[in-house]
Tab-separated table of C-alpha atoms and ligand atoms in Angstrom:
chain	number	residue	atom	x	y	z
E	7	MET	CA	17.273	3.415	23.404
E	8	ARG	CA	20.821	2.521	22.603
E	9	LEU	CA	21.771	-1.104	22.826
E	10	SER	CA	25.781	-2.261	23.229
E	11	ALA	CA	27.108	-4.612	20.650
E	12	ALA	CA	27.333	-7.229	23.313
E	13	VAL	CA	23.597	-7.206	24.411
E	14	LEU	CA	22.835	-6.835	20.614
E	15	CYS	CA	24.855	-10.094	19.837
E	16	ALA	CA	23.047	-11.495	22.546
E	17	LEU	CA	19.582	-10.844	21.594
E	18	VAL	CA	20.297	-11.809	17.886
E	19	ALA	CA	21.694	-14.965	19.536
E	20	VAL	CA	18.415	-15.756	21.567
E	21	GLN	CA	16.236	-14.813	18.545
E	22	ALA	CA	18.176	-17.345	16.420
E	23	ALA	CA	17.942	-20.077	19.011
E	24	LEU	CA	13.993	-19.542	19.125
E	25	LEU	CA	13.713	-19.809	16.011
E	26	LEU	CA	15.492	-22.879	15.472
E	27	ALA	CA	13.331	-24.312	17.878
E	28	ALA	CA	10.279	-23.673	15.518
E	29	VAL	CA	8.981	-26.890	14.051
E	30	PRO	CA	8.182	-27.680	10.193
E	31	SER	CA	4.533	-26.973	9.772
E	32	ALA	CA	1.915	-29.281	9.723
E	33	GLN	CA	0.481	-30.255	5.763
E	34	ALA	CA	-2.925	-30.494	4.969
E	35	GLY	CA	-3.396	-34.219	5.167
E	36	GLU	CA	-2.049	-34.055	8.722
E	37	LEU	CA	-4.489	-32.035	10.080
E	38	GLU	CA	-7.164	-33.985	12.432
E	39	VAL	CA	-10.701	-33.549	13.703
E	40	GLY	CA	-10.623	-33.566	17.599
E	41	TYR	CA	-6.964	-32.648	17.064
E	42	TYR	CA	-6.914	-31.145	20.771
E	43	SER	CA	-9.072	-33.642	22.224
E	44	LYS	CA	-6.195	-34.965	24.533
E	45	LYS	CA	-3.834	-31.856	24.290
E	46	CYS	CA	-6.183	-29.209	25.347
E	47	LYS	CA	-9.699	-30.553	26.414
E	48	GLY	CA	-12.552	-28.372	25.744
E	49	VAL	CA	-10.836	-25.834	23.638
E	50	GLU	CA	-13.552	-25.781	21.231
E	51	ASN	CA	-16.127	-25.081	23.667
E	52	VAL	CA	-13.989	-22.434	25.089
E	53	VAL	CA	-13.954	-20.698	21.726
E	54	LYS	CA	-17.633	-21.093	20.909
E	55	TRP	CA	-18.367	-19.352	24.189
E	56	HIS	CA	-16.664	-16.446	23.253
E	57	ILE	CA	-17.940	-16.411	20.044
E	58	ILE	CA	-21.640	-16.775	21.192
E	59	LYS	CA	-20.844	-13.821	23.658
E	60	ALA	CA	-19.353	-11.714	20.828
E	61	LEU	CA	-22.345	-12.223	18.716
E	62	LYS	CA	-24.634	-11.317	21.247
E	63	ALA	CA	-22.957	-7.964	21.861
E	64	ASN	CA	-22.267	-7.239	17.987
E	65	ARG	CA	-23.769	-9.975	15.609
E	66	ARG	CA	-21.688	-8.040	12.610
E	67	THR	CA	-18.478	-9.489	14.092
E	68	GLY	CA	-19.447	-12.706	12.472
E	69	ALA	CA	-18.575	-11.406	9.054
E	70	ALA	CA	-15.341	-10.064	10.305
E	71	LEU	CA	-14.335	-13.490	11.384
E	72	ILE	CA	-15.416	-15.278	8.036
E	73	ARG	CA	-13.716	-12.729	5.958
E	74	LEU	CA	-10.389	-13.040	8.258
E	75	LEU	CA	-10.661	-17.026	7.561
E	76	PHE	CA	-10.465	-16.381	3.730
E	77	HIS	CA	-7.822	-13.365	3.899
E	78	ASP	CA	-5.410	-15.552	6.348
E	79	CYS	CA	-5.987	-18.782	4.171
E	80	PHE	CA	-5.416	-17.170	0.882
E	81	VAL	CA	-2.103	-15.904	1.833
E	82	ARG	CA	0.716	-18.143	2.706
E	83	GLY	CA	-1.870	-20.540	3.689
E	84	CYS	CA	-3.904	-20.822	7.197
E	85	ASP	CA	-1.087	-19.441	9.281
E	86	GLY	CA	-2.058	-16.653	11.336
E	87	SER	CA	-0.167	-14.346	9.048
E	88	VAL	CA	-2.789	-11.961	8.629
E	89	LEU	CA	-3.041	-11.557	12.596
E	90	LEU	CA	0.463	-10.104	12.919
E	91	ASP	CA	0.684	-6.246	13.822
E	92	ALA	CA	3.698	-4.272	12.544
E	93	SER	CA	6.874	-4.365	14.248
E	94	TYR	CA	10.411	-2.869	13.800
E	95	GLU	CA	11.687	-5.871	12.118
E	96	ASN	CA	8.296	-6.196	9.899
E	97	PRO	CA	6.935	-2.797	9.504
E	98	HIS	CA	4.487	-3.857	6.804
E	99	PRO	CA	2.268	-6.883	7.454
E	100	GLU	CA	-0.466	-8.109	5.704
E	101	LYS	CA	-3.000	-6.343	7.844
E	102	GLU	CA	-1.436	-2.916	6.286
E	103	ALA	CA	-2.218	-4.132	2.479
E	104	PRO	CA	-5.061	-1.843	1.012
E	105	VAL	CA	-6.963	-5.070	-0.036
E	106	ASN	CA	-7.139	-5.818	3.554
E	107	ILE	CA	-9.495	-2.607	4.187
E	108	GLY	CA	-11.829	-3.123	7.027
E	109	LEU	CA	-10.495	-6.324	8.638
E	110	ALA	CA	-11.829	-6.649	11.953
E	111	ALA	CA	-12.199	-9.262	15.187
E	112	PHE	CA	-8.395	-8.971	15.874
E	113	ASP	CA	-8.818	-8.089	19.590
E	114	LEU	CA	-11.750	-10.698	20.111
E	115	LEU	CA	-9.044	-13.441	18.812
E	116	GLU	CA	-6.633	-11.959	20.952
E	117	GLU	CA	-8.970	-12.078	24.129
E	118	ILE	CA	-9.912	-15.776	23.137
E	119	LYS	CA	-6.207	-16.649	22.763
E	120	ALA	CA	-5.543	-15.601	26.213
E	121	SER	CA	-8.091	-17.254	27.889
E	122	VAL	CA	-6.978	-20.645	25.833
E	123	GLU	CA	-3.570	-19.756	26.742
E	124	LYS	CA	-4.628	-19.761	30.471
E	125	ARG	CA	-6.191	-23.444	30.314
E	126	CYS	CA	-3.572	-24.766	28.153
E	127	PRO	CA	-0.123	-22.512	27.716
E	128	GLU	CA	1.264	-22.834	23.970
E	129	VAL	CA	-0.686	-25.826	22.728
E	130	VAL	CA	-3.356	-24.424	20.596
E	131	SER	CA	-2.185	-22.212	17.483
E	132	CYS	CA	-3.660	-18.926	16.728
E	133	SER	CA	-4.640	-20.114	13.098
E	134	ASP	CA	-6.562	-23.023	14.710
E	135	ILE	CA	-8.430	-20.594	16.963
E	136	LEU	CA	-9.311	-18.607	13.983
E	137	ILE	CA	-10.893	-21.447	12.115
E	138	TYR	CA	-12.883	-22.409	14.940
E	139	ALA	CA	-14.127	-18.908	15.394
E	140	ALA	CA	-15.079	-18.695	12.011
E	141	ARG	CA	-16.771	-21.883	12.078
E	142	ASP	CA	-18.852	-20.931	14.919
E	143	ALA	CA	-19.603	-17.733	13.404
E	144	ALA	CA	-20.908	-19.405	10.380
E	145	SER	CA	-23.236	-21.308	12.249
E	146	ILE	CA	-24.628	-18.731	14.576
E	147	LEU	CA	-25.348	-16.669	11.454
E	148	SER	CA	-26.915	-19.319	9.456
E	149	ASN	CA	-29.123	-20.485	12.330
E	150	GLY	CA	-26.874	-24.040	12.165
E	151	ASN	CA	-27.552	-24.410	8.645
E	152	VAL	CA	-24.006	-24.046	7.845
E	153	HIS	CA	-21.735	-26.528	9.950
E	154	PHE	CA	-18.813	-28.366	9.929
E	155	ASP	CA	-16.153	-30.013	11.808
E	156	VAL	CA	-12.614	-28.408	11.886
E	157	PRO	CA	-9.586	-30.461	10.901
E	158	ALA	CA	-6.749	-28.754	13.435
E	159	GLY	CA	-3.207	-29.019	14.054
E	160	ARG	CA	-1.760	-25.678	12.229
E	161	LEU	CA	1.336	-23.778	13.234
E	162	ASP	CA	1.467	-20.199	13.278
E	163	GLY	CA	3.613	-18.694	10.688
E	164	PHE	CA	6.374	-16.046	11.047
E	165	VAL	CA	6.089	-14.325	7.487
E	166	SER	CA	3.768	-11.436	6.894
E	167	LYS	CA	3.985	-9.215	4.203
E	168	ALA	CA	1.660	-6.239	2.741
E	169	ASP	CA	2.669	-6.822	-0.858
E	170	GLU	CA	2.152	-10.585	-0.968
E	171	ALA	CA	-1.519	-10.146	0.487
E	172	GLN	CA	-2.094	-7.452	-2.271
E	173	ALA	CA	-0.763	-9.595	-5.061
E	174	GLU	CA	-2.506	-12.797	-3.956
E	175	LEU	CA	-6.025	-11.819	-2.449
E	176	PRO	CA	-8.841	-10.815	-5.125
E	177	ASP	CA	-9.824	-7.329	-5.677
E	178	SER	CA	-13.383	-5.938	-5.497
E	179	ILE	CA	-12.597	-4.401	-9.141
E	180	HIS	CA	-11.420	-7.641	-10.868
E	181	ASP	CA	-13.492	-9.199	-13.636
E	182	VAL	CA	-14.749	-12.622	-13.784
E	183	LYS	CA	-11.514	-13.831	-15.808
E	184	GLN	CA	-9.157	-12.230	-13.191
E	185	LEU	CA	-11.224	-14.030	-10.147
E	186	ILE	CA	-10.996	-17.340	-11.833
E	187	GLU	CA	-7.496	-17.174	-12.517
E	188	ASN	CA	-7.174	-15.841	-9.012
E	189	PHE	CA	-8.840	-18.747	-7.428
E	190	ALA	CA	-7.461	-21.221	-9.912
E	191	LYS	CA	-3.871	-20.339	-8.410
E	192	LYS	CA	-4.838	-21.848	-5.021
E	193	ASN	CA	-6.775	-24.853	-6.625
E	194	PHE	CA	-10.319	-23.578	-6.246
E	195	THR	CA	-12.748	-24.059	-9.179
E	196	VAL	CA	-14.985	-21.692	-11.108
E	197	GLU	CA	-17.772	-23.535	-8.753
E	198	GLU	CA	-16.217	-22.905	-5.559
E	199	LEU	CA	-15.550	-19.223	-6.339
E	200	VAL	CA	-19.132	-18.819	-6.975
E	201	ILE	CA	-19.779	-20.526	-3.610
E	202	LEU	CA	-17.567	-18.692	-1.519
E	203	SER	CA	-18.678	-15.249	-2.900
E	204	GLY	CA	-21.933	-16.109	-1.110
E	205	ALA	CA	-20.394	-14.973	1.791
E	206	HIS	CA	-21.541	-11.497	0.828
E	207	ALA	CA	-24.581	-12.141	2.062
E	208	ILE	CA	-23.162	-10.595	5.142
E	209	GLY	CA	-21.013	-8.013	6.471
E	210	GLN	CA	-20.338	-4.493	4.863
E	211	GLY	CA	-17.862	-2.876	2.524
E	212	HIS	CA	-16.636	0.747	2.465
E	213	CYS	CA	-17.583	2.894	-0.366
E	214	SER	CA	-14.062	2.873	-1.628
E	215	SER	CA	-14.308	-0.650	-2.246
E	216	PHE	CA	-17.071	0.004	-4.822
E	217	THR	CA	-16.584	3.420	-6.405
E	218	GLY	CA	-16.754	2.181	-9.964
E	219	ARG	CA	-20.088	0.656	-8.902
E	220	LEU	CA	-21.817	4.114	-8.515
E	221	THR	CA	-21.472	5.210	-12.143
E	222	GLU	CA	-21.957	1.858	-14.045
E	223	PRO	CA	-24.992	1.374	-16.135
E	224	ALA	CA	-28.122	0.263	-15.541
E	225	SER	CA	-27.416	-2.952	-17.326
E	226	GLN	CA	-25.018	-3.827	-14.281
E	227	ILE	CA	-26.593	-2.171	-11.383
E	228	THR	CA	-30.141	-1.454	-10.642
E	229	PRO	CA	-30.548	2.375	-11.137
E	230	ALA	CA	-32.621	2.392	-7.579
E	231	TYR	CA	-29.820	0.542	-5.735
E	232	ARG	CA	-27.177	2.753	-7.309
E	233	ASP	CA	-29.194	6.046	-5.929
E	234	LEU	CA	-29.148	4.434	-2.585
E	235	LEU	CA	-25.365	3.547	-2.530
E	236	ASN	CA	-24.517	6.996	-3.830
E	237	TYR	CA	-26.961	8.411	-1.156
E	238	LYS	CA	-25.224	6.211	1.490
E	239	CYS	CA	-21.552	7.108	0.410
E	240	SER	CA	-22.408	10.819	0.500
E	241	GLN	CA	-23.307	10.224	4.252
E	242	GLY	CA	-19.627	10.467	5.624
E	243	SER	CA	-15.912	10.225	4.505
E	244	ASN	CA	-15.670	6.749	2.970
E	245	PRO	CA	-18.165	5.161	5.031
E	246	PRO	CA	-18.940	1.193	5.603
E	247	VAL	CA	-22.290	0.054	3.768
E	248	VAL	CA	-24.245	-3.091	4.458
E	249	ASN	CA	-23.263	-5.738	1.566
E	250	ASN	CA	-26.844	-6.913	1.778
E	251	VAL	CA	-29.753	-4.490	0.924
E	252	ARG	CA	-32.070	-6.315	3.659
E	253	ASP	CA	-30.042	-5.279	6.100
E	254	GLU	CA	-30.090	-1.499	5.285
E	255	ASP	CA	-32.050	1.005	7.508
E	256	TYR	CA	-35.696	0.792	6.654
E	257	GLY	CA	-36.319	3.979	6.121
E	258	VAL	CA	-33.563	4.354	3.419
E	259	VAL	CA	-34.767	1.616	1.532
E	260	ALA	CA	-38.234	3.020	1.733
E	261	ARG	CA	-37.113	6.066	0.079
E	262	PHE	CA	-34.642	4.520	-2.633
E	263	MET	CA	-36.158	0.966	-3.196
E	264	PRO	CA	-39.696	1.103	-1.965
E	265	GLY	CA	-40.585	-2.388	-3.431
E	266	PHE	CA	-38.153	-3.894	-1.104
E	267	THR	CA	-39.079	-2.644	2.395
E	268	SER	CA	-41.143	-6.090	3.001
E	269	ARG	CA	-37.580	-8.014	2.769
E	270	VAL	CA	-35.964	-5.508	5.305
E	271	ARG	CA	-34.694	-7.483	8.324
E	272	LYS	CA	-34.580	-6.602	12.304
E	273	ILE	CA	-31.736	-8.942	12.556
E	274	PRO	CA	-28.971	-8.346	10.376
E	275	ASP	CA	-26.299	-10.502	8.694
E	276	PHE	CA	-28.218	-13.850	8.299
E	277	LEU	CA	-25.939	-16.362	6.576
E	278	ASP	CA	-27.924	-17.664	3.540
E	279	ASN	CA	-28.293	-17.931	-0.273
E	280	SER	CA	-29.818	-14.400	-0.835
E	281	TYR	CA	-26.650	-13.133	-2.499
E	282	TYR	CA	-27.476	-15.062	-5.406
E	283	HIS	CA	-30.757	-13.699	-5.478
E	284	ASN	CA	-29.250	-9.806	-4.807
E	285	ASN	CA	-26.793	-10.615	-7.629
E	286	LEU	CA	-29.399	-11.678	-10.169
E	287	ALA	CA	-31.328	-8.600	-9.453
E	288	LYS	CA	-28.126	-6.534	-9.811
E	289	ILE	CA	-28.167	-5.329	-6.076
E	290	VAL	CA	-24.714	-6.236	-4.940
E	291	THR	CA	-21.953	-3.697	-4.007
E	292	PHE	CA	-19.023	-5.301	-5.849
E	293	HIS	CA	-18.052	-5.500	-9.227
E	294	SER	CA	-16.411	-8.590	-8.882
E	295	ASP	CA	-19.647	-10.012	-7.601
E	296	TRP	CA	-21.639	-9.044	-10.531
E	297	THR	CA	-19.147	-9.788	-13.024
E	298	LEU	CA	-19.856	-13.551	-11.963
E	299	LEU	CA	-23.187	-12.992	-14.242
E	300	THR	CA	-21.096	-12.231	-17.551
E	301	HIS	CA	-19.500	-16.160	-17.455
E	302	LYS	CA	-21.680	-19.085	-18.799
E	303	GLU	CA	-20.455	-21.356	-16.116
E	304	ALA	CA	-20.557	-18.935	-13.183
E	305	LEU	CA	-23.934	-17.868	-14.124
E	306	GLY	CA	-25.293	-21.252	-14.230
E	307	HIS	CA	-23.724	-22.000	-10.407
E	308	VAL	CA	-25.430	-18.561	-9.409
E	309	HIS	CA	-28.670	-19.536	-10.678
E	310	GLU	CA	-28.132	-22.960	-8.730
E	311	TYR	CA	-27.644	-21.578	-5.466
E	312	ALA	CA	-30.350	-19.137	-5.912
E	313	ASP	CA	-32.655	-21.864	-6.300
E	314	ASN	CA	-31.548	-24.218	-3.821
E	315	GLY	CA	-30.459	-22.740	-0.133
E	316	THR	CA	-29.635	-26.053	1.575
E	317	LEU	CA	-27.428	-27.298	-1.194
E	318	TRP	CA	-25.672	-23.676	-0.751
E	319	ASP	CA	-25.308	-24.269	2.975
E	320	GLU	CA	-23.747	-27.781	2.617
E	321	ASP	CA	-21.344	-26.489	-0.378
E	322	PHE	CA	-20.257	-23.462	1.449
E	323	ALA	CA	-19.377	-25.392	4.532
E	324	ASP	CA	-17.551	-27.694	2.371
E	325	SER	CA	-15.573	-25.017	0.741
E	326	LEU	CA	-14.890	-23.283	4.015
E	327	VAL	CA	-13.231	-26.396	4.962
E	328	LYS	CA	-11.378	-26.532	1.832
E	329	LEU	CA	-10.032	-23.219	2.439
E	330	SER	CA	-8.885	-23.936	6.126
E	331	LYS	CA	-6.866	-26.676	4.544
E	332	LEU	CA	-4.466	-24.530	2.549
E	333	PRO	CA	-1.126	-25.054	3.853
E	334	MET	CA	1.869	-22.707	4.201
E	335	PRO	CA	4.528	-22.755	1.934
E	336	ALA	CA	6.734	-25.872	1.170
E	337	GLY	CA	9.557	-25.831	4.127
E	338	SER	CA	8.031	-22.938	6.135
E	339	LYS	CA	8.523	-23.368	9.909
E	340	GLY	CA	6.154	-22.599	12.325
E	341	GLU	CA	5.213	-22.251	16.384
E	342	ILE	CA	2.341	-21.852	18.521
E	343	ARG	CA	2.236	-18.281	19.006
E	344	LYS	CA	1.445	-17.091	22.657
E	345	LYS	CA	-0.203	-13.621	21.503
E	346	CYS	CA	-1.625	-14.016	17.994
E	347	SER	CA	-0.442	-10.428	17.123
E	348	VAL	CA	3.382	-11.012	17.777
E	349	ILE	CA	5.865	-13.804	16.708
E	350	ASN	CA	7.090	-15.369	20.079
E	351	HIS	CA	10.377	-14.171	19.792
E	352	ARG	CA	9.758	-10.560	19.682
E	353	LEU	CA	7.884	-11.114	23.274
E	354	TYR	CA	11.219	-11.547	24.892
K	19	HEM	C1	-14.190	-13.503	-5.042
K	19	HEM	C2	-13.559	-12.424	-4.362
K	19	HEM	C3	-13.532	-11.732	-3.610
K	19	HEM	C4	-13.735	-10.230	-3.415
K	19	HEM	C5	-13.079	-9.404	-4.445
K	19	HEM	C6	-14.087	-9.781	-2.029
K	19	HEM	C7	-13.740	-8.429	-1.841
K	19	HEM	C8	-14.287	-7.866	-0.746
K	19	HEM	C9	-14.250	-6.335	-0.202
K	19	HEM	C10	-13.871	-5.335	-1.152
K	19	HEM	C11	-15.153	-6.339	0.889
K	19	HEM	C12	-15.475	-4.988	1.784
K	19	HEM	C13	-14.242	-4.547	2.460
K	19	HEM	C14	-14.314	-3.163	3.073
K	19	HEM	O1	-14.236	-2.422	2.017
K	19	HEM	O2	-14.380	-2.973	4.292
K	19	HEM	C15	-15.263	-7.561	1.426
K	19	HEM	C16	-16.156	-8.096	2.458
K	19	HEM	C17	-16.473	-9.416	2.796
K	19	HEM	N1	-15.880	-10.541	2.476
K	19	HEM	FE1	-15.305	-10.314	0.318
K	19	HEM	N2	-14.314	-10.986	-1.376
K	19	HEM	C18	-14.176	-12.029	-2.030
K	19	HEM	C19	-14.445	-13.186	-1.644
K	19	HEM	C20	-14.759	-13.584	-0.217
K	19	HEM	C21	-14.559	-14.849	0.309
K	19	HEM	C22	-14.173	-16.036	-0.104
K	19	HEM	C23	-15.057	-14.689	1.466
K	19	HEM	C24	-15.457	-15.533	2.569
K	19	HEM	C25	-15.534	-16.877	2.419
K	19	HEM	C26	-15.573	-13.431	1.847
K	19	HEM	C27	-16.354	-12.793	2.689
K	19	HEM	C28	-16.384	-11.568	3.157
K	19	HEM	C29	-17.380	-11.128	4.176
K	19	HEM	C30	-17.963	-11.712	5.356
K	19	HEM	C31	-17.154	-9.659	3.803
K	19	HEM	C32	-17.463	-8.444	5.238
K	19	HEM	C33	-16.805	-8.426	6.064
K	19	HEM	C34	-17.220	-7.540	7.426
K	19	HEM	O3	-18.271	-7.076	7.080
K	19	HEM	O4	-16.306	-7.245	8.377
K	19	HEM	N3	-15.182	-12.559	0.476
K	19	HEM	N4	-15.277	-8.609	0.280
């Protein structure tokens, strides 16, 4: 479609005016538990209702939401930047970064946003909805053991760049030194790196995310588990494989790790400290998980959380709250998006 110069000028002027109307982003200290209690009464229950329904239909969605929280907040703070779709103005948003392979649950968040918009138009940000959703998912998947209040009042950002996501997020081929440096840049300690990695008790990863593991020596990966992963990865073109072997098909576990069959679960994706037991037994998928065992302090924390599941539940909740407070870059502006995948001025 061709636009005349006058129409183009008018469109640019409208977009500029809308951007000027954007408000400066709230900083971490200004976030507040119960932020919407007057502005949009009951919004947390609306989100919870959708998450209960979605996880009943497919429990796997819970893992996707928890990962989304991490991937949103680690890049430009928690500003919903990971939710934005490609557009003419921004052809390569965060979603397209290779490190964001497998991200999911975008449609669910859009569905929740639509019902929140009906109740209170242009009041609740997508970034807050994502944190509420991930909080509820963590609570459901842990049978209520991981629970926390969400300080809210975030704004949705305007910027989303694949290059930035690729540079800021950790990679599964990283070694412990790189992971520690990566987390330190966001002011997270070695202990918090170990605590948050425990999220790999649930969900799945594509074979391309652990290609290197398939040939690692027995000192780094239990050979029977390596054989299981090799078998799973031979079954398709880059198929996803569950992160926690107890969520694997019974028949596959019986074939490759018969001693493990009693631990196979009928209900997958239970969020607990099993990641630490798996890690010590060298039955984790990612090199980045195994590498925690090669650092004295990190290894100490792996043992600590393997021994104390209740402590992990509490510390994991605290670390998710800390993640959820990562602010947008200083001076950034934000808005309350009407749709989570699109910046408002592109809706006109
Ligand atoms: C320490 C650095 C981390 C690395 C290198 C890493 C890497 C990965 C990779 C490669 C995948 C699989 C992607 C795919 O192939 O589809 C994955 C999945 C996952 N990660 Fe991480 N991750 C890290 C930390 C975290 C943290 C901090 C959280 C949350 C608190 C998290 C939560 C998850 C979850 C829940 C999944 C499964 C997602 C699903 O099933 O949809 N990860 N991670």
